[in-house]
XYZ file of C-alpha atoms in Angstrom:
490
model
C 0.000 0.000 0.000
C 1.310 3.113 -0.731
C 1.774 5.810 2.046
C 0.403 9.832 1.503
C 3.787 11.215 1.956
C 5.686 9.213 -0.465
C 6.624 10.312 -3.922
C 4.502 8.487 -6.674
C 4.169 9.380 -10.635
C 2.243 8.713 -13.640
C 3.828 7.346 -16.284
C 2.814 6.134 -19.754
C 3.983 2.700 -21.102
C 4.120 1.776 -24.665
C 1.368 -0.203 -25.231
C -0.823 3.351 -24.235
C -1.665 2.413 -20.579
C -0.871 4.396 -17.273
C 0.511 3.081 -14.094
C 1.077 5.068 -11.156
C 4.508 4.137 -9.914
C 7.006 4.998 -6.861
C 9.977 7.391 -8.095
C 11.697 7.805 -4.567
C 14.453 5.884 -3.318
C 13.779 3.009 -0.942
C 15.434 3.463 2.538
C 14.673 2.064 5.534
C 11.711 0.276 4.436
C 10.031 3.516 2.982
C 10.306 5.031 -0.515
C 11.786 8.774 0.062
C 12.554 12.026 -2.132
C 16.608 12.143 -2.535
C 18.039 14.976 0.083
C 19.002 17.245 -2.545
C 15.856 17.119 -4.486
C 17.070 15.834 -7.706
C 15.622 14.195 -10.014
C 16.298 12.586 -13.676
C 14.368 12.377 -16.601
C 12.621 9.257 -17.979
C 13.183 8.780 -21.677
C 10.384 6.007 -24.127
C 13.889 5.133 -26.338
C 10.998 4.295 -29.211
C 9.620 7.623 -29.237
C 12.660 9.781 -28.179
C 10.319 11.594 -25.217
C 10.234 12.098 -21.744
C 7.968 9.895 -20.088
C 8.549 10.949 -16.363
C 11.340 11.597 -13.776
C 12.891 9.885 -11.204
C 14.556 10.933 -8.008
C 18.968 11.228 -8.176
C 20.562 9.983 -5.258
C 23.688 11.066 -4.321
C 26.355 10.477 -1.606
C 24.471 12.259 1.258
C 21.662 9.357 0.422
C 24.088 6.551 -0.238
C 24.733 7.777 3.272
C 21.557 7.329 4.592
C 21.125 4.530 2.840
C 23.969 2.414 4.262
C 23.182 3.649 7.753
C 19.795 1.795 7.421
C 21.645 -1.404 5.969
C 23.966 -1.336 8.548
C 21.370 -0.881 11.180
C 19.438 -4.062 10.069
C 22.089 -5.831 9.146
C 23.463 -5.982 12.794
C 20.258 -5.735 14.657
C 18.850 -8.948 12.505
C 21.745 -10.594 11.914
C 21.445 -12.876 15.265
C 18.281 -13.593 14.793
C 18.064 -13.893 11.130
C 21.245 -16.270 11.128
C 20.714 -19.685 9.670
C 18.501 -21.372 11.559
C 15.821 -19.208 10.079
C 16.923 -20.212 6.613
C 13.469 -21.405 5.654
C 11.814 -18.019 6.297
C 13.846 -16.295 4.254
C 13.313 -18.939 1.330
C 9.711 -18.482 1.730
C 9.978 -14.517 1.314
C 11.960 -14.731 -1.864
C 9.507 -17.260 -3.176
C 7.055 -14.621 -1.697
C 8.701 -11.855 -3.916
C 8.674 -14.349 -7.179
C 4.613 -15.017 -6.666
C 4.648 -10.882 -7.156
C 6.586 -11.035 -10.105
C 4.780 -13.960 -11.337
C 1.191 -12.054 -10.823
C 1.940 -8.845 -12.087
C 4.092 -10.249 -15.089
C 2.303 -8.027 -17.829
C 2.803 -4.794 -16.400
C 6.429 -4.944 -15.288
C 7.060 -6.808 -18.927
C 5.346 -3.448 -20.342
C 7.469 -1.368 -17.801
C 10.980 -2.845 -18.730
C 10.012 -2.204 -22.558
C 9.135 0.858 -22.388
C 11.813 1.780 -20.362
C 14.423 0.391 -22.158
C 13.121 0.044 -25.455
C 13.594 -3.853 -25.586
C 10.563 -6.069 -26.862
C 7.851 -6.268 -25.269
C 7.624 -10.470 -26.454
C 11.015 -10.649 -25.055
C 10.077 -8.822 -21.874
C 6.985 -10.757 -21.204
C 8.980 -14.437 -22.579
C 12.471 -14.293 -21.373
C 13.324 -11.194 -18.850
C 10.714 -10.980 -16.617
C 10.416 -14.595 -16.012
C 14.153 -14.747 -15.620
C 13.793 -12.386 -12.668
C 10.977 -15.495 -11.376
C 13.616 -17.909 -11.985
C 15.929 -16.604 -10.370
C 14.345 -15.807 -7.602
C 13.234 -19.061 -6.771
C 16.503 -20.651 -7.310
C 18.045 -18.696 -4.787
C 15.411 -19.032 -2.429
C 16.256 -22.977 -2.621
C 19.580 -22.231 -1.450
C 18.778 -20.930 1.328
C 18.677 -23.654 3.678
C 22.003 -25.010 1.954
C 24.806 -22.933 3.025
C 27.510 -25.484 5.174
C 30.733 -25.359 6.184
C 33.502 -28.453 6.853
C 34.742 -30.195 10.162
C 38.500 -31.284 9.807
C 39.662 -34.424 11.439
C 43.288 -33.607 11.149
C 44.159 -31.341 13.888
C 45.346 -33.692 16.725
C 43.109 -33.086 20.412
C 40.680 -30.436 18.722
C 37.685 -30.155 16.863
C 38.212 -28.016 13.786
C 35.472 -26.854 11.784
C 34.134 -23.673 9.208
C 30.985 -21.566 9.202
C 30.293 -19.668 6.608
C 29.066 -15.949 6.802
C 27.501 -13.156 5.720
C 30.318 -10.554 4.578
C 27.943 -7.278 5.792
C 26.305 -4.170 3.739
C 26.537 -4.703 -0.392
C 26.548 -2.168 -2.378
C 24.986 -3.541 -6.290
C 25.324 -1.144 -9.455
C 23.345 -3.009 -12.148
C 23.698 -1.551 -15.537
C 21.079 -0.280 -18.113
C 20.331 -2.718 -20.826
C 19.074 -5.754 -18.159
C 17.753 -3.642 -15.111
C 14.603 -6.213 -14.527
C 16.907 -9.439 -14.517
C 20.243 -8.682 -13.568
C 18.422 -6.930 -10.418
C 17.445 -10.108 -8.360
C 20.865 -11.289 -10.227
C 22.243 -9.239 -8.110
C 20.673 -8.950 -5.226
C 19.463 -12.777 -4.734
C 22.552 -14.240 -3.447
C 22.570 -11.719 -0.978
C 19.358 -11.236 0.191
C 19.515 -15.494 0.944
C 22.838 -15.366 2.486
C 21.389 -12.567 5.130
C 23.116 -9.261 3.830
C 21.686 -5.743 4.107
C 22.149 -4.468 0.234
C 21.728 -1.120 -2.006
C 20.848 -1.475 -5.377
C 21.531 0.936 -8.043
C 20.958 1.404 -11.470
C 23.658 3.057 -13.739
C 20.557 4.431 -16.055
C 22.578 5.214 -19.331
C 24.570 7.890 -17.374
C 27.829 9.056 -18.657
C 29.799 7.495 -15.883
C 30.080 7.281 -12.285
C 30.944 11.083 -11.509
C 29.601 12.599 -8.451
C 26.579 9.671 -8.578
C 25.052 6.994 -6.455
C 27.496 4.399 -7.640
C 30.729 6.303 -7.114
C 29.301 7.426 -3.399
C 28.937 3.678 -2.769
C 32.191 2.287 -4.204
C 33.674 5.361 -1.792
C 31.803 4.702 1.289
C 33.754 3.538 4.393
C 30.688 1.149 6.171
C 30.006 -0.722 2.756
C 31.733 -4.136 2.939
C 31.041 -4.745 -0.623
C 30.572 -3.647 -4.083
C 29.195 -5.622 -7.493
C 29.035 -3.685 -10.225
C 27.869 -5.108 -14.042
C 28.926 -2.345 -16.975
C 32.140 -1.442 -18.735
C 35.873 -1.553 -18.232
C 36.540 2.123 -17.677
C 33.983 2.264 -14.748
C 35.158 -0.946 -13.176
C 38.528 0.370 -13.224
C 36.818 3.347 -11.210
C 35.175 0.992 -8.610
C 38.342 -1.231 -8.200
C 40.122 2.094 -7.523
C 37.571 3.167 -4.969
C 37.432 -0.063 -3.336
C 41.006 0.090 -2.697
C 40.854 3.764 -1.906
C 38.504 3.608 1.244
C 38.015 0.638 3.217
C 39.821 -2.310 0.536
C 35.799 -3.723 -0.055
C 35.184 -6.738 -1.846
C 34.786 -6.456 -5.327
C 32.892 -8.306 -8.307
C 32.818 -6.873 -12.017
C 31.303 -8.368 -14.814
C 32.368 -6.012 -17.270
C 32.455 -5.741 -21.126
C 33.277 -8.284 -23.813
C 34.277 -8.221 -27.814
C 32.572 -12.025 -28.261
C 33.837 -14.201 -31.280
C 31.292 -16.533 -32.590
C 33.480 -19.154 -34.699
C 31.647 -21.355 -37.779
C 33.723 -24.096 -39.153
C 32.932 -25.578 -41.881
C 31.883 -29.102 -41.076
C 28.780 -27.002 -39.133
C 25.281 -26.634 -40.295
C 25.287 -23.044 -42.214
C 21.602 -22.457 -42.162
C 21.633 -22.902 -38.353
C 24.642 -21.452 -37.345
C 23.695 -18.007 -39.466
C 19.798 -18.352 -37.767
C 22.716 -18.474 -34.212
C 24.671 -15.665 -35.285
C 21.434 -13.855 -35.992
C 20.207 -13.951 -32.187
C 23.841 -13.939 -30.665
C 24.135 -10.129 -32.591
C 20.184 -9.179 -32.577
C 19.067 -10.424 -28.825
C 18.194 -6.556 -27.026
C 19.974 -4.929 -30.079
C 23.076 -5.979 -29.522
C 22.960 -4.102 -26.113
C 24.381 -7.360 -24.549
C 27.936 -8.048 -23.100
C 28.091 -11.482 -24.757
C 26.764 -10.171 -28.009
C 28.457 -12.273 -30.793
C 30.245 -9.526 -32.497
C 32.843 -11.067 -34.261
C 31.683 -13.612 -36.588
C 34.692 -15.933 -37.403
C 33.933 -18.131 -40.749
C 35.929 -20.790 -41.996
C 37.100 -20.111 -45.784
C 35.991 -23.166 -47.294
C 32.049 -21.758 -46.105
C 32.549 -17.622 -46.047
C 30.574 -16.746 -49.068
C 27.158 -19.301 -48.499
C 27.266 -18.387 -44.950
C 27.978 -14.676 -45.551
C 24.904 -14.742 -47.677
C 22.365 -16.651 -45.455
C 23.654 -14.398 -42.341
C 23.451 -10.971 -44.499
C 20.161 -11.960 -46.108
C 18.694 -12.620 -42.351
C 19.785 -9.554 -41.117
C 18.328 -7.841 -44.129
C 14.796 -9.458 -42.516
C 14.573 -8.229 -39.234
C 11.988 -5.649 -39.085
C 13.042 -2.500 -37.109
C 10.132 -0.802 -35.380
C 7.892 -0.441 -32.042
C 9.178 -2.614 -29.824
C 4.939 -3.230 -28.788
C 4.189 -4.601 -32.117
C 4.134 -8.123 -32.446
C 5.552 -8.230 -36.027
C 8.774 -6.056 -34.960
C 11.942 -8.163 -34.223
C 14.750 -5.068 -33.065
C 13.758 -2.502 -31.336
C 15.340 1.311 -30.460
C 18.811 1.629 -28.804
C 18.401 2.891 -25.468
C 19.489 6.400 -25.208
C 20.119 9.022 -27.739
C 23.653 9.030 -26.345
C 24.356 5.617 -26.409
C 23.097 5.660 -30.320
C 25.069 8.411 -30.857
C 28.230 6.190 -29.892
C 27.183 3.456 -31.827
C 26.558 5.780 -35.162
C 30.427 7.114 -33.858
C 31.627 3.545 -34.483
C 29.842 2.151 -37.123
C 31.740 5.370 -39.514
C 35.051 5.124 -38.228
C 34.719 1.630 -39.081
C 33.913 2.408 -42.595
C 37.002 5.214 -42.112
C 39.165 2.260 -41.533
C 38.539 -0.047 -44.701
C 35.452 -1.887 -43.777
C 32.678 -2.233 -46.244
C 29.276 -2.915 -45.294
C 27.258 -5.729 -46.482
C 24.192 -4.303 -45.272
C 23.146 -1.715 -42.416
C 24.704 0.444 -40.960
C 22.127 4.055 -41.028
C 19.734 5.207 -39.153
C 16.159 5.082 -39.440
C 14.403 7.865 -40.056
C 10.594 7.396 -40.442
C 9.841 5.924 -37.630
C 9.538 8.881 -35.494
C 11.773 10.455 -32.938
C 13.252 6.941 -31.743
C 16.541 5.761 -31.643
C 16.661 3.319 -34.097
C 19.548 1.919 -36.656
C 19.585 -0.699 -39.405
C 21.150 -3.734 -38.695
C 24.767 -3.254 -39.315
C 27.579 -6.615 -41.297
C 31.016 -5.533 -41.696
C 32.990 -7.605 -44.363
C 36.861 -7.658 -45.217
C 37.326 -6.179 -42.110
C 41.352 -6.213 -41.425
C 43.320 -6.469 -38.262
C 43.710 -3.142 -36.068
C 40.274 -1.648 -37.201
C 38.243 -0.591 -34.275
C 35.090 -2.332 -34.999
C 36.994 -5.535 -34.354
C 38.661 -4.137 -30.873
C 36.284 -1.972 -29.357
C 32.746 -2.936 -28.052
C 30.102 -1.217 -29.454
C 27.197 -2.444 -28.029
C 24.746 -2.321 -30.924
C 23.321 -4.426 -33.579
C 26.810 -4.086 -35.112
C 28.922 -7.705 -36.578
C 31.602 -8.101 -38.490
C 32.721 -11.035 -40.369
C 36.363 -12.574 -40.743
C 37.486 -15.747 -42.162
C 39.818 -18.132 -40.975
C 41.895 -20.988 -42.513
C 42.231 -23.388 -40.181
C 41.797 -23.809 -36.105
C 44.752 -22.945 -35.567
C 44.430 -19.361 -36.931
C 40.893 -19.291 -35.408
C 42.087 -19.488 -31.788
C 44.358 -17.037 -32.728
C 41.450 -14.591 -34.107
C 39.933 -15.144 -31.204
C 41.966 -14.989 -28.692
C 43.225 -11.636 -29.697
C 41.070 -9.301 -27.724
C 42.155 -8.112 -24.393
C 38.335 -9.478 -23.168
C 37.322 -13.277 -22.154
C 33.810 -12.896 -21.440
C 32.092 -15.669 -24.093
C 32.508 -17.363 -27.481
C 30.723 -19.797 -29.511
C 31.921 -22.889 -31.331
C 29.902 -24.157 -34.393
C 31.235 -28.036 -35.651
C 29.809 -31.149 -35.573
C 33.699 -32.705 -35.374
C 32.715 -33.305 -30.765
C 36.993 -33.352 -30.389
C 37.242 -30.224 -32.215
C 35.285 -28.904 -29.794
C 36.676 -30.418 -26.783
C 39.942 -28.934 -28.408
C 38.448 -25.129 -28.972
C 36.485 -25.054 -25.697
C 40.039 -25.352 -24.023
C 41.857 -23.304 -25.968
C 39.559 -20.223 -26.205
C 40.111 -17.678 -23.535
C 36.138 -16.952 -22.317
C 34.107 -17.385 -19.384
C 31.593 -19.420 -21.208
C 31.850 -21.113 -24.449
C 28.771 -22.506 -26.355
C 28.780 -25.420 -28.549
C 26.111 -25.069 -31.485
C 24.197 -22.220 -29.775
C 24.326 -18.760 -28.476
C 22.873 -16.424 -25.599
C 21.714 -19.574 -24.104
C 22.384 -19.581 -20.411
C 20.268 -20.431 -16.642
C 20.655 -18.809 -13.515
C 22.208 -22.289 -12.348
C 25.252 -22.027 -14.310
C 28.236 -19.726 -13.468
C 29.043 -16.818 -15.439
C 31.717 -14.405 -15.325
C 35.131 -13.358 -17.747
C 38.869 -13.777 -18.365
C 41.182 -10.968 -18.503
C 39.684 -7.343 -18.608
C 36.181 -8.859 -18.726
C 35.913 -8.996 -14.844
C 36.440 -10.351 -11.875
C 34.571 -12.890 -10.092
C 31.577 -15.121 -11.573
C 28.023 -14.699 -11.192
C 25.046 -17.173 -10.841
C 25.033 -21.009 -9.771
C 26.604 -21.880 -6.418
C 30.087 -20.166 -7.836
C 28.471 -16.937 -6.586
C 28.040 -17.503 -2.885
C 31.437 -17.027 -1.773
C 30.855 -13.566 -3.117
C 28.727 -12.864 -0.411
C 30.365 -15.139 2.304
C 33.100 -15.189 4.618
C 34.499 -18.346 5.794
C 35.074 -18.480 9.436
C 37.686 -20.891 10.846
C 36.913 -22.087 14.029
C 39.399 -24.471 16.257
C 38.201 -25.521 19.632
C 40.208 -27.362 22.393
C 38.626 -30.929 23.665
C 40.051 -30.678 26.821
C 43.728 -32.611 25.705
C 45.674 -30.535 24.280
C 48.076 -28.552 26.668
C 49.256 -25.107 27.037
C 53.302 -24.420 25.929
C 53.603 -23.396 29.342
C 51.962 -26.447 31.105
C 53.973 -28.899 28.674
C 57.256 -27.025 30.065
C 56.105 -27.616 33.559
C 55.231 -31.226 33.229
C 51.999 -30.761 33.934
């Protein structure tokens, strides 16, 4: 129920109904106006207009916020240790029965808000956030530590805890799944969190995020966007109070086709591993690595697919890519897409923007051909429905192709030779690497990258020691002697 004093709005979705919403921050179990009084506009990415405003925290509410956190956090934490495990499985199953019944309008909310289809916001993202939910809630009562038999006269044994107040900075292309992504694992585990969204601001600044990678009291920080700002949390972390950090940060994906593979269905793969949310994905498959022996049939099939996808509201049924989701952000990927062309790359198809479909942000889908080594579109991630294709002669050379990105975040492997891709999934340098598929993944299976594509993994049961502290505890059984009562003889 929402109380008279706290700050609500009207807002207009895309499908032309109104919902009366919450814009304040939560704190303390109440949703408040931010101390300063700020506030940020709400932009419909399809039709390029403000659609309401939002409240801008800064660092005197981070403040406030993880005063609150902390508050709970040691006031519950007795009582809410694991013994009560089964209550706090039933609230997050609680939370998912929410989701669950109101499915429609938050699938309308997260695509008008980001501009993302609605199909794909009703199908996949909302219940994702359901999913997820419940999967963590069944971990709850499954957190253990180990007894060790191998310290003579005492009984050794771990606990595992809670490591305190998180701070989570979620970024703007997944806010609806990547929230209880987030926040699940600690939430189970008994942590007081803050959750923030990056929006599609220009960096962390003098925002939210920065103000709780800097604060003293949080223990720690996961953050979800690109290198530069993880760079700027690690820096923070290490500045103030050396927090725990996890970043799941940017990637430059290869998707590689030999030429033993099926070309009709790895092109139909390639196709969703560029196209799923626009290409506003960190595993987007933007470097499409062909075998020779296949290049021009597959370069065909994939450039006459792209050619299909109809661009347009992301409410109609019939529309399969959407807007970007911020002028800005399609600025930057406009930026790209001609210094590409700058550099030698010709385009097979794509590559301008739309113009009669009103004031949205929307761009052709964009394939890059004899693209050649050092040109940014191959280095850089642009976060768009931008691909480019490069061939390879053997696997040799293609684990070279690949491997030549300073990111590790995912890759795919198209063959139906099963030692070739025993072979590839070792040698590629990724987090995850798909066999015959792409963007396929489950909140049960770990995710995370190699080199500069961040640290830590998310998801599965490899995320709970993000959240956890083991605790070493040695206890005496009554025979083993003090150094001084051994010296005495006693």
């Amino acid at each position: 129920m929402t109380k008279s004093n706290e700050p609500t709005v009207s807002l207009e979705l895309g499908n032309g109904k109104t919902v009366n919403l919450h814009h304040g921050m939560f704190i303390n179990n109440e949703f408040v106006p931010s101390k300063a009084g700020k506030k940020l506009e709400v932009y419909n990415p399809a039709k390029g207009k403000v659609i309401g405003e939002i409240y801008q925290g800064d660092a005197d509410d981070v403040d406030a916020a993880v005063k609150a956190a902390r508050t709970a956090y040691e006031a519950n934490n007795r009582a809410w240790g694991f013994g009560f495990a089964g209550q706090r499985a039933k609230l997050l199953n609680k939370l998912a029965d929410l989701v669950e019944a109101n499915l429609d309008e938050l699938a309308a909310l997260e695509a008008t808000d980001t501009g993302k289809l609605f199909s794909d916001a009703k199908t996949k993202d909302i219940p994702g956030v359901i999913t997820t939910l419940r999967y963590y809630a069944g971990w709850a009562d499954k957190i253990m530590g180990h007894t060790y038999n191998s310290v003579p006269g005492a009984h050794a044994y771990t606990k595992l805890e809670p490591v305190g107040v998180c701070g989570q900075i979620i970024p703007w292309n997944f806010p609806a799944p990547l929230s209880p992504l987030s926040a699940s694992p600690s939430w189970f585990v008994r942590l007081a969190s803050l959750l923030e969204s990056s929006t599609s601001s220009p960096g962390l600044g003098h925002t939210a995020g920065q103000a709780i990678a800097d604060h003293m009291d949080v223990d720690k920080v996961a953050f979800t966007g690109s290198g530069a700002v993880g760079r700027k949390i690690l820096k923070a972390a290490a500045d103030s109070n050396l927090k725990r950090v996890t970043l799941e940060l940017g990637g430059k994906s290869p998707n590689i086709i030999f030429d033993d593979a099926n070309v009709k269905e790895a092109a139909e793969w390639a196709l969703f591993g560029i196209e799923m949310n626009v290409g506003q994905v960190c595993v987007a498959g933007s470097r499409i690595l062909v075998q020779e022996g296949i290049a021009d049939e597959f370069t065909r099939e994939f450039v006459n697919l792209m050619k299909g996808i109809k661009v347009g509201d992301p409410f109609d049924p019939s529309t399969t890519q959407g807007p970007l989701q911020s002028e800005g952000h399609f600025g930057k990927v406009k930026d790209w897409i001609k210094r590409a062309v700058e550099e030698g790359a010709e385009l097979a198809t794509g590559g301008d923007e739309i113009k009669d479909l009103g004031d949205g942000y929307y761009l052709r889908p964009t394939v890059f051909t004899n693209v050649k080594p050092g040109n940014s579109v191959l280095a850089n991630e642009v976060f768009g429905p931008v691909v480019s294709i490069q061939t390879f002669k053997d696997e040799e050379e293609a684990i070279k192709i690949a491997n030549d990105t300073t990111y590790g975040l995912a890759s795919a492997v198209f063959s139906h030779n099963n030692e070739r891709l025993m072979r590839m999934n070792t040698a590629i340098r990724a987090g995850t690497v798909w066999n015959n598929l792409y963007n396929y993944t489950s909140p049960t299976v770990p995710f995370g990258g190699f080199k500069q594509s961040g640290i830590g993994r998310e998801n599965g049961e490899a995320v709970l020691l993000n959240y956890l502290e083991t605790k070493a505890i040695i206890a005496n059984t009554g025979v083993i002697r003090s150094p001084m009562a051994v010296a005495a003889g006693r």
